[in-house]
Amino acid sequence: MGDFSPDIIIIGAGLAGMTAAHEAIQRGRRVLMLDQEGPQSLGGQAFWSLGGLFLVDSPEQRRLGIKDSAELAWSDWQGSAQFDRDEDANPRLWAEKFVEFAAGDMRSWLHGLGMRWFPVVGWAERGGELAGGHGNSVPRFHITWGTGTGVVKPFADLMVGYAADGRLKMGFRHRANALIVEGGSVKGVSGDILEDTTAARGKSTSRKVTGSFEHRAEAVVITTGGIGGNHAMVRKHWPARLGKAPKTMVAGVPDYVDGRMHGIAAKAGAGLINEDRMWHYCEGLQNYDPIWPNHGIRVLPGPSSMWFDAKGDRMEAPFMPGFDTLGTLRRILSAGEHSWFILTQKIIEKEFALSGSEQNADLTEGGWREVLSARLGKGATPAVEAFKEKGADFIVADDLETLVTRMNALTPDAPVKLDHIRAQIRARDLQLDNPFCKDAQITAIRGARSYKGDKLIRTAKPHAILDAANGPLIAVRLNVITRKSLGGLHTDIQGRVLTPEGEVLSGLYAAGEASGFGGGGYHGYNALEGTFLGGCLFSGRTVGQNA
């Protein structure tokens, strides 16, 4: 690193790390940023995201007639988090501060950095039970124009500028192996220099060592993400409350999201909390064109697909598409390891989207013309149609008999019965003859369509699934897809890492997913969506202002 003498070392060049670097540099601090991947991976996991942000009482909400407030958002957060542990004190403080931020300065700060948002606010994680329980009472999911790439770009551009003027030094292919601790304080970091790589972003890279390094600074910041790419670690911490960890899962994050720094920090004296809290989705697909090993893509469903467990039983409320992620995961694992959507062509055209920047070219690279063509034109989006044609988990048939036969061919160890499936779909279809009914899912669909955003681009008009005019029929096998760690390094409200005894570990800070997005798990047990990127931004900003 020549004669560059940093005040702060940041380990991890993802969104939280870049945000922390930006804020620290604005304070006049000199920053050394290290990352085991190459420069092509600047931005980390956030690059691959849909770019959704949890904002409260925004102009986008108000234009759509959504009445939101910090009070309502905090009520939703507490009902979802269900904080119940002594060690939740700091995470709860972080959550409260984040909700204030999401209802206050967050949008104007990001707008000033150049971010803009799609005007239709998404309604993710709707809950589906009582008002004081889990879920968003109103739509709050603001998709950034450019998706995850649009969130990353302003900060990546800032990093390039800071490096050019000498305020930032970026050390790519630097893999941390140990924190340097002297006199009870963290003084620096040591590790391996890996050989250069030309592998594309997200691809697995070489771990061949070509040298070593040791760097010191007043403060070290860990922003290395979670454990979602390390399925052995996911299974190690899998909570019994969700059921037995599935033998087969697809990976929603690259393999460098391995949780390695958790153990390194713990060896240096850091405390880890809430490691059994995690956020994995039920609607994972095998990617027919994978970027990283075992690459999975998540379906972002509207509310109309019928959802069946591995035994062929329709799942009851609130275990419906888009309502309660972890509750539905627990319900699925009570019957097997996979589940099924059964739907029609009309539903897939209106309601199916796929998570990720690379699966949403219209929002990532285009503008209004591309969005209108992809979302309101004939057929589903090009990405969804490609998965329907090429994906191993999709089945299309003109009649139910053929559909079920092919479902059973795909999962011969867990066959479903045609008559049982037909009876459940028929019972559902009979509920459509009146504007009122007893079926909770149809009631929810009609409720969703009372929101302008859902009616316009997200929710199909209720129709009979067994009516051939609405076909063809489609079945989608859904796999568990690993994604986020909700626990991590325990930090105080300034982002300082704490020891297992709750004392400050001098010189060490953490932000982003490595710290459970703040405090060691500011989500508690459940996430409200848009709070992952938001948590990286908020915790990175906080640490950058304090380290």
XYZ file of C-alpha atoms in Angstrom:
547
model
C 0.000 0.000 0.000
C 3.065 2.248 -0.279
C 3.144 5.161 2.143
C -0.665 5.277 2.573
C -1.415 5.425 6.306
C -5.121 4.833 7.000
C -7.159 6.023 9.939
C -9.765 3.320 9.303
C -9.595 -0.119 7.697
C -12.861 -1.443 6.248
C -13.024 -5.174 5.521
C -15.655 -5.731 2.831
C -16.363 -3.573 -0.221
C -20.125 -4.052 -0.312
C -22.851 -1.468 0.191
C -22.350 -1.099 3.953
C -18.586 -0.818 3.541
C -18.830 1.815 0.822
C -21.373 3.807 2.824
C -19.131 3.723 5.881
C -16.152 4.786 3.777
C -18.087 7.699 2.267
C -19.197 9.025 5.631
C -15.738 8.596 7.187
C -13.988 10.318 4.285
C -16.440 13.203 4.533
C -15.153 13.609 8.114
C -11.577 13.822 6.863
C -10.652 10.218 7.681
C -8.308 8.240 5.412
C -9.722 4.819 4.583
C -8.208 1.534 3.468
C -10.856 -0.813 2.048
C -10.017 -4.507 1.695
C -11.968 -7.232 -0.094
C -11.132 -10.808 -1.041
C -12.822 -10.438 -4.441
C -11.630 -8.395 -7.431
C -12.546 -4.816 -8.406
C -15.269 -6.144 -10.696
C -17.195 -7.173 -7.545
C -17.257 -3.709 -5.934
C -20.688 -3.370 -4.322
C -21.027 -6.985 -3.213
C -24.425 -8.631 -2.891
C -26.373 -5.399 -3.250
C -25.528 -5.330 -6.960
C -27.689 -8.415 -7.503
C -30.692 -7.160 -5.545
C -33.998 -5.790 -6.775
C -33.080 -2.491 -5.148
C -36.109 -2.279 -2.861
C -35.979 0.168 0.043
C -38.277 0.462 3.052
C -39.388 4.113 3.122
C -42.133 5.593 5.292
C -44.567 8.383 4.340
C -42.785 8.994 1.046
C -44.029 11.141 -1.866
C -44.450 7.923 -3.855
C -46.780 6.539 -1.180
C -48.765 9.743 -0.882
C -49.333 9.964 -4.656
C -50.950 6.523 -4.485
C -53.198 7.468 -1.574
C -51.197 5.453 0.988
C -51.352 6.894 4.488
C -48.220 5.894 6.362
C -46.423 7.170 9.433
C -43.460 6.431 11.661
C -45.899 5.337 14.363
C -47.578 2.786 12.090
C -44.229 1.549 10.752
C -42.827 1.115 14.266
C -45.956 -0.781 15.306
C -45.485 -3.098 12.312
C -41.798 -3.521 13.088
C -42.382 -4.489 16.712
C -45.124 -6.930 15.712
C -42.754 -8.546 13.232
C -39.534 -8.468 15.254
C -41.110 -9.954 18.401
C -38.021 -9.022 20.419
C -37.899 -11.391 23.396
C -34.250 -11.806 24.447
C -32.052 -9.834 26.843
C -29.554 -9.337 24.025
C -32.259 -7.646 21.911
C -31.744 -4.330 23.725
C -29.244 -2.915 21.218
C -30.980 -4.391 18.147
C -34.234 -2.797 19.308
C -32.537 0.608 19.621
C -31.163 0.209 16.110
C -34.610 -0.721 14.780
C -36.236 2.305 16.397
C -33.585 4.631 14.978
C -33.888 3.049 11.543
C -37.654 3.549 11.385
C -37.114 7.206 12.310
C -34.529 7.427 9.516
C -36.822 5.711 6.981
C -39.556 8.224 7.834
C -37.127 11.144 7.921
C -33.827 11.864 6.183
C -33.276 8.620 4.288
C -35.041 9.517 1.060
C -33.647 13.057 0.778
C -30.120 11.796 1.510
C -30.314 9.121 -1.182
C -32.077 11.470 -3.612
C -29.157 13.856 -3.169
C -26.820 11.034 -4.182
C -28.796 10.539 -7.396
C -31.213 7.707 -6.594
C -34.753 7.719 -7.934
C -37.637 5.283 -7.400
C -40.260 3.510 -9.475
C -43.532 5.307 -8.702
C -45.579 2.188 -7.885
C -44.757 1.167 -4.319
C -44.713 -2.589 -3.719
C -46.598 -4.298 -0.908
C -44.267 -7.008 0.340
C -44.606 -9.245 3.408
C -48.257 -8.444 4.151
C -48.584 -10.534 7.284
C -52.137 -11.782 7.105
C -53.028 -12.098 10.792
C -53.872 -9.496 13.446
C -52.946 -5.824 13.248
C -50.354 -6.172 16.010
C -48.626 -9.132 14.383
C -46.119 -9.605 11.587
C -46.336 -7.739 8.311
C -46.548 -4.400 6.530
C -49.902 -2.685 7.061
C -49.342 -0.652 3.877
C -47.093 -0.808 0.795
C -43.550 0.402 1.625
C -41.267 -1.382 -0.877
C -39.712 1.327 -3.066
C -37.852 -0.124 -6.070
C -34.880 1.993 -7.120
C -34.538 2.804 -10.818
C -31.573 0.691 -11.843
C -32.517 -1.909 -9.180
C -29.522 -3.029 -7.107
C -27.101 -1.570 -9.622
C -28.800 1.793 -9.129
C -28.270 1.583 -5.371
C -24.624 0.567 -5.718
C -23.587 2.986 -8.478
C -23.573 6.302 -6.558
C -21.358 4.816 -3.850
C -19.113 2.926 -6.297
C -18.584 6.158 -8.232
C -17.703 7.932 -4.988
C -15.164 5.217 -4.137
C -13.462 5.627 -7.515
C -13.302 9.377 -6.984
C -11.941 9.088 -3.453
C -9.292 6.615 -4.633
C -8.257 8.981 -7.410
C -7.699 11.881 -5.018
C -5.835 9.795 -2.445
C -8.377 9.702 0.367
C -9.177 6.009 -0.157
C -7.006 3.037 -0.952
C -8.725 -0.101 -2.225
C -7.003 -3.426 -1.644
C -8.801 -6.052 -3.703
C -7.933 -9.764 -3.444
C -6.958 -9.176 0.200
C -8.443 -11.933 2.362
C -8.458 -11.200 6.090
C -7.284 -14.063 8.293
C -6.906 -12.393 11.683
C -7.530 -9.202 13.590
C -4.499 -7.766 15.348
C -5.324 -7.336 19.057
C -2.974 -5.580 21.444
C -3.769 -4.575 24.998
C -7.392 -5.607 24.545
C -7.873 -3.323 21.521
C -8.120 -4.136 17.810
C -5.211 -2.422 16.055
C -5.332 -3.841 12.543
C -5.779 -6.847 10.286
C -3.546 -9.439 8.621
C -4.181 -11.962 5.896
C -3.455 -13.340 2.432
C -3.105 -11.662 -0.919
C -4.844 -13.812 -3.531
C -3.915 -14.048 -7.178
C -5.647 -11.614 -9.512
C -8.836 -12.771 -11.168
C -10.684 -11.943 -14.358
C -13.758 -13.942 -13.299
C -17.016 -12.087 -13.873
C -18.854 -10.579 -10.920
C -20.504 -13.303 -8.828
C -18.464 -16.175 -10.281
C -16.326 -18.325 -8.026
C -12.749 -17.056 -7.838
C -9.350 -18.592 -7.123
C -8.080 -18.820 -3.569
C -4.435 -19.225 -4.613
C -2.247 -17.218 -2.227
C 0.486 -15.027 -3.724
C 1.534 -13.050 -0.657
C 0.541 -11.712 2.733
C -0.331 -8.373 4.311
C -0.591 -6.656 7.656
C -2.172 -3.223 8.072
C -2.878 -1.111 11.141
C -5.251 1.740 11.873
C -7.142 3.454 14.684
C -10.303 1.526 13.823
C -11.265 -1.606 11.898
C -14.745 -1.992 10.433
C -16.204 -5.385 9.440
C -18.740 -5.262 6.596
C -18.311 -8.741 5.130
C -21.949 -9.836 4.960
C -23.656 -12.928 6.286
C -23.618 -16.707 5.870
C -26.162 -17.407 3.095
C -23.593 -18.829 0.665
C -22.284 -21.296 3.256
C -25.003 -23.934 3.585
C -23.046 -25.894 6.186
C -23.080 -22.838 8.433
C -26.746 -22.189 7.640
C -27.591 -25.718 8.771
C -25.393 -25.366 11.862
C -27.433 -22.402 13.062
C -30.800 -23.509 11.636
C -33.472 -22.916 14.318
C -35.614 -25.846 15.413
C -38.635 -23.506 15.450
C -38.619 -23.572 11.613
C -38.510 -27.353 11.417
C -35.696 -29.522 10.101
C -33.252 -27.850 7.726
C -33.857 -29.108 4.180
C -31.271 -31.394 2.613
C -31.560 -29.490 -0.654
C -31.513 -25.705 -0.898
C -30.571 -23.312 -3.675
C -28.237 -20.378 -3.029
C -29.594 -16.865 -3.305
C -26.144 -15.315 -2.821
C -22.643 -15.959 -4.234
C -20.342 -18.428 -2.513
C -18.119 -15.675 -1.095
C -20.939 -14.904 1.367
C -19.443 -17.500 3.659
C -19.563 -16.010 7.185
C -15.820 -16.426 7.524
C -15.257 -13.111 9.339
C -17.709 -14.074 12.074
C -15.296 -16.676 13.390
C -12.256 -14.440 12.909
C -13.931 -11.650 14.884
C -15.034 -14.074 17.617
C -11.455 -15.322 17.983
C -10.399 -11.699 18.547
C -12.955 -11.314 21.349
C -16.125 -10.203 19.546
C -19.584 -11.317 20.632
C -22.075 -12.859 18.211
C -25.800 -12.906 18.952
C -29.012 -14.157 17.322
C -27.170 -16.512 14.977
C -30.281 -18.700 14.852
C -32.310 -15.898 13.294
C -32.228 -16.023 9.521
C -34.269 -15.069 6.487
C -34.662 -17.631 3.719
C -37.356 -17.692 1.080
C -39.752 -20.437 0.056
C -40.058 -19.561 -3.646
C -36.638 -20.518 -4.984
C -36.012 -21.686 -8.539
C -32.977 -23.446 -9.955
C -31.354 -20.949 -12.293
C -31.111 -22.454 -15.773
C -28.224 -20.036 -16.504
C -26.308 -19.898 -13.192
C -23.715 -17.299 -12.274
C -22.538 -18.724 -8.939
C -22.668 -22.344 -7.664
C -26.163 -23.717 -7.033
C -27.539 -20.331 -8.110
C -31.176 -19.839 -7.164
C -33.626 -17.147 -8.213
C -36.618 -16.176 -6.115
C -40.108 -15.778 -7.524
C -41.777 -12.566 -6.350
C -45.393 -13.708 -6.586
C -48.591 -11.760 -6.554
C -51.339 -13.114 -4.290
C -53.283 -15.384 -6.684
C -51.292 -18.601 -7.215
C -52.629 -21.569 -5.260
C -49.923 -22.864 -2.932
C -49.674 -26.578 -2.099
C -47.254 -28.387 0.197
C -45.249 -31.448 -0.844
C -48.195 -33.719 0.052
C -50.557 -31.807 -2.211
C -52.485 -30.038 0.563
C -53.413 -26.435 -0.106
C -51.804 -24.249 2.539
C -54.087 -22.246 4.785
C -53.970 -18.520 5.602
C -51.696 -16.720 6.256
C -49.432 -19.080 4.294
C -50.267 -17.499 0.961
C -47.992 -15.863 -1.632
C -46.450 -12.649 -0.341
C -47.793 -12.713 3.223
C -45.577 -14.451 5.801
C -42.187 -15.743 4.654
C -40.971 -17.595 7.734
C -44.414 -18.807 8.764
C -44.832 -20.290 5.293
C -41.339 -21.790 5.414
C -42.188 -23.521 8.685
C -45.480 -24.759 7.201
C -43.759 -26.137 4.082
C -41.106 -27.978 6.093
C -43.787 -29.638 8.210
C -44.804 -31.615 5.106
C -41.600 -32.007 3.102
C -38.849 -29.922 1.530
C -40.499 -28.364 -1.517
C -43.870 -26.876 -2.378
C -45.925 -26.109 -5.492
C -47.611 -23.148 -7.098
C -50.488 -23.986 -9.419
C -51.694 -21.078 -11.532
C -52.831 -19.980 -14.973
C -51.251 -18.088 -17.822
C -53.347 -15.048 -16.855
C -51.842 -15.119 -13.351
C -48.247 -15.527 -14.484
C -48.594 -12.659 -16.942
C -49.870 -10.233 -14.330
C -48.251 -11.399 -11.121
C -44.930 -13.163 -11.582
C -41.675 -11.291 -11.196
C -38.206 -12.543 -10.367
C -35.878 -11.058 -7.800
C -32.565 -9.573 -8.847
C -31.072 -6.895 -11.031
C -30.195 -9.327 -13.828
C -33.777 -10.639 -13.987
C -35.358 -7.189 -14.396
C -33.660 -5.579 -17.376
C -36.496 -3.076 -17.822
C -36.009 -1.614 -14.334
C -32.231 -2.100 -14.327
C -31.278 -0.710 -17.710
C -34.398 0.816 -19.219
C -37.029 3.414 -18.563
C -40.773 3.855 -18.792
C -41.085 2.467 -22.314
C -39.291 -0.747 -21.397
C -41.251 -1.160 -18.145
C -44.626 -0.679 -19.828
C -43.683 -3.116 -22.569
C -42.429 -5.783 -20.139
C -45.076 -5.411 -17.424
C -48.225 -4.558 -19.356
C -47.580 -6.151 -22.737
C -48.646 -9.603 -23.893
C -47.122 -12.445 -21.931
C -45.111 -12.391 -18.742
C -41.843 -10.486 -18.524
C -39.096 -11.859 -20.791
C -37.208 -13.215 -17.773
C -40.261 -15.082 -16.465
C -41.097 -16.457 -19.911
C -37.499 -17.676 -20.230
C -37.766 -19.548 -16.910
C -41.146 -20.953 -17.933
C -39.558 -22.322 -21.108
C -36.138 -23.421 -19.810
C -36.395 -23.724 -16.023
C -36.288 -27.188 -14.492
C -39.012 -26.267 -11.973
C -41.719 -25.147 -14.448
C -44.441 -27.370 -15.893
C -46.992 -26.161 -18.471
C -49.984 -28.229 -19.565
C -53.391 -27.756 -21.159
C -55.215 -29.942 -18.632
C -54.908 -30.843 -14.967
C -54.347 -34.540 -15.585
C -51.239 -33.892 -17.648
C -50.034 -31.224 -15.221
C -50.225 -33.541 -12.183
C -48.634 -36.437 -14.079
C -45.664 -34.247 -14.909
C -45.496 -32.870 -11.365
C -45.174 -36.413 -10.049
C -42.516 -37.222 -12.632
C -40.497 -34.271 -11.307
C -40.900 -35.316 -7.653
C -41.429 -39.104 -7.763
C -40.592 -39.478 -4.072
C -43.422 -37.111 -3.114
C -46.330 -37.716 -5.506
C -49.604 -35.816 -5.211
C -53.063 -37.187 -5.984
C -54.948 -35.823 -9.000
C -58.387 -36.085 -7.403
C -57.206 -34.318 -4.256
C -55.646 -31.453 -6.233
C -58.721 -31.149 -8.463
C -61.124 -31.049 -5.507
C -59.203 -28.253 -3.805
C -58.975 -26.141 -6.952
C -62.643 -26.738 -7.746
C -63.665 -25.676 -4.234
C -61.686 -22.486 -4.664
C -63.184 -21.763 -8.087
C -66.728 -22.110 -6.690
C -66.032 -19.112 -4.426
C -65.892 -16.690 -7.369
C -69.593 -16.414 -8.189
C -70.241 -13.679 -5.604
C -68.361 -10.533 -4.569
C -68.146 -12.068 -1.086
C -66.848 -15.500 -0.045
C -65.264 -17.508 2.757
C -61.979 -18.257 1.013
C -59.267 -16.196 2.730
C -57.040 -16.054 -0.343
C -59.760 -14.740 -2.646
C -60.723 -12.199 0.001
C -57.071 -11.154 0.132
C -56.880 -10.876 -3.667
C -59.892 -8.591 -3.721
C -58.382 -6.562 -0.913
C -55.089 -6.252 -2.811
C -56.901 -4.941 -5.877
C -58.296 -2.090 -3.796
C -54.740 -0.706 -3.855
C -54.061 1.092 -7.135
C -50.535 -0.262 -7.489
C -51.604 -3.888 -7.146
C -54.574 -3.508 -9.467
C -52.447 -1.835 -12.132
C -49.448 -4.150 -12.389
C -49.410 -6.804 -9.678
C -52.709 -8.618 -9.109
C -54.763 -10.522 -11.668
C -58.531 -10.238 -11.744
C -59.959 -13.266 -9.867
C -60.827 -16.054 -12.292
C -61.425 -19.806 -12.322
C -58.195 -21.772 -12.544
C -59.864 -24.812 -14.114
C -61.487 -22.756 -16.886
C -59.518 -23.592 -20.045
C -60.044 -20.034 -21.285
C -57.606 -18.832 -18.629
C -54.943 -21.413 -19.419
C -52.692 -23.098 -20.013
C -52.161 -24.389 -16.487
C -48.759 -23.915 -14.878
C -47.142 -25.686 -11.937
C -43.946 -24.414 -10.357
C -41.874 -26.492 -7.950
C -40.518 -24.172 -5.283
C -37.288 -24.799 -3.372
C -35.968 -23.193 -0.200
C -33.499 -20.476 -1.185
C -30.935 -19.172 1.300
C -30.560 -15.422 1.565
C -29.982 -13.359 4.741
C -28.564 -13.651 8.253
C -30.668 -11.730 10.766
C -28.088 -12.056 13.555
C -24.395 -11.302 13.731
C -21.791 -9.243 15.522
C -23.256 -7.524 18.574
C -22.828 -3.734 18.323
C -23.893 -0.727 20.337
C -25.806 2.172 18.788
C -22.533 3.667 17.430
C -21.637 0.434 15.680
C -18.862 -0.514 18.131
C -18.505 -4.288 18.445
C -19.157 -5.693 21.903
C -17.576 -8.658 23.648
C -19.644 -11.675 24.788
C -19.861 -9.921 28.182
C -21.306 -6.784 26.585
C -18.208 -4.600 26.904
C -16.894 -2.471 24.022
C -14.120 -4.208 22.068
C -12.012 -1.111 21.477
C -11.091 -0.342 17.885
C -13.596 -2.699 16.215
C -16.829 -1.726 14.455
C -19.300 -3.631 12.280
C -22.078 -2.733 9.859
C -24.414 -4.325 7.341
C -25.373 -7.975 7.401
C -22.248 -8.840 9.412
C -23.929 -7.029 12.326
C -27.419 -8.317 11.627
C -27.974 -4.999 9.797
C -27.511 -3.197 13.092
C -26.936 -4.119 16.711
C -26.619 -7.827 16.029
C -30.093 -8.311 14.607
C -32.373 -5.295 14.260
C -35.036 -7.338 12.460
C -35.675 -9.612 15.402
C -37.331 -12.750 14.045
C -38.902 -11.342 10.849
C -38.096 -8.830 8.136
C -40.477 -6.338 6.549
C -38.509 -6.263 3.238
C -36.589 -3.303 1.877
C -34.874 -3.337 5.254
C -31.776 -5.257 4.102
C -30.374 -2.638 1.749
C -31.793 -0.009 4.083
C -30.013 -1.604 7.026
C -26.713 -1.665 5.133
C -27.088 2.015 4.305
C -28.140 3.047 7.807
C -25.596 0.992 9.739
C -22.795 1.856 7.308
C -23.661 5.537 7.593
C -23.743 5.343 11.391
C -20.381 3.587 11.644
C -18.801 5.979 9.146
C -19.924 8.879 11.303
C -18.444 7.362 14.464
C -15.361 5.279 13.643
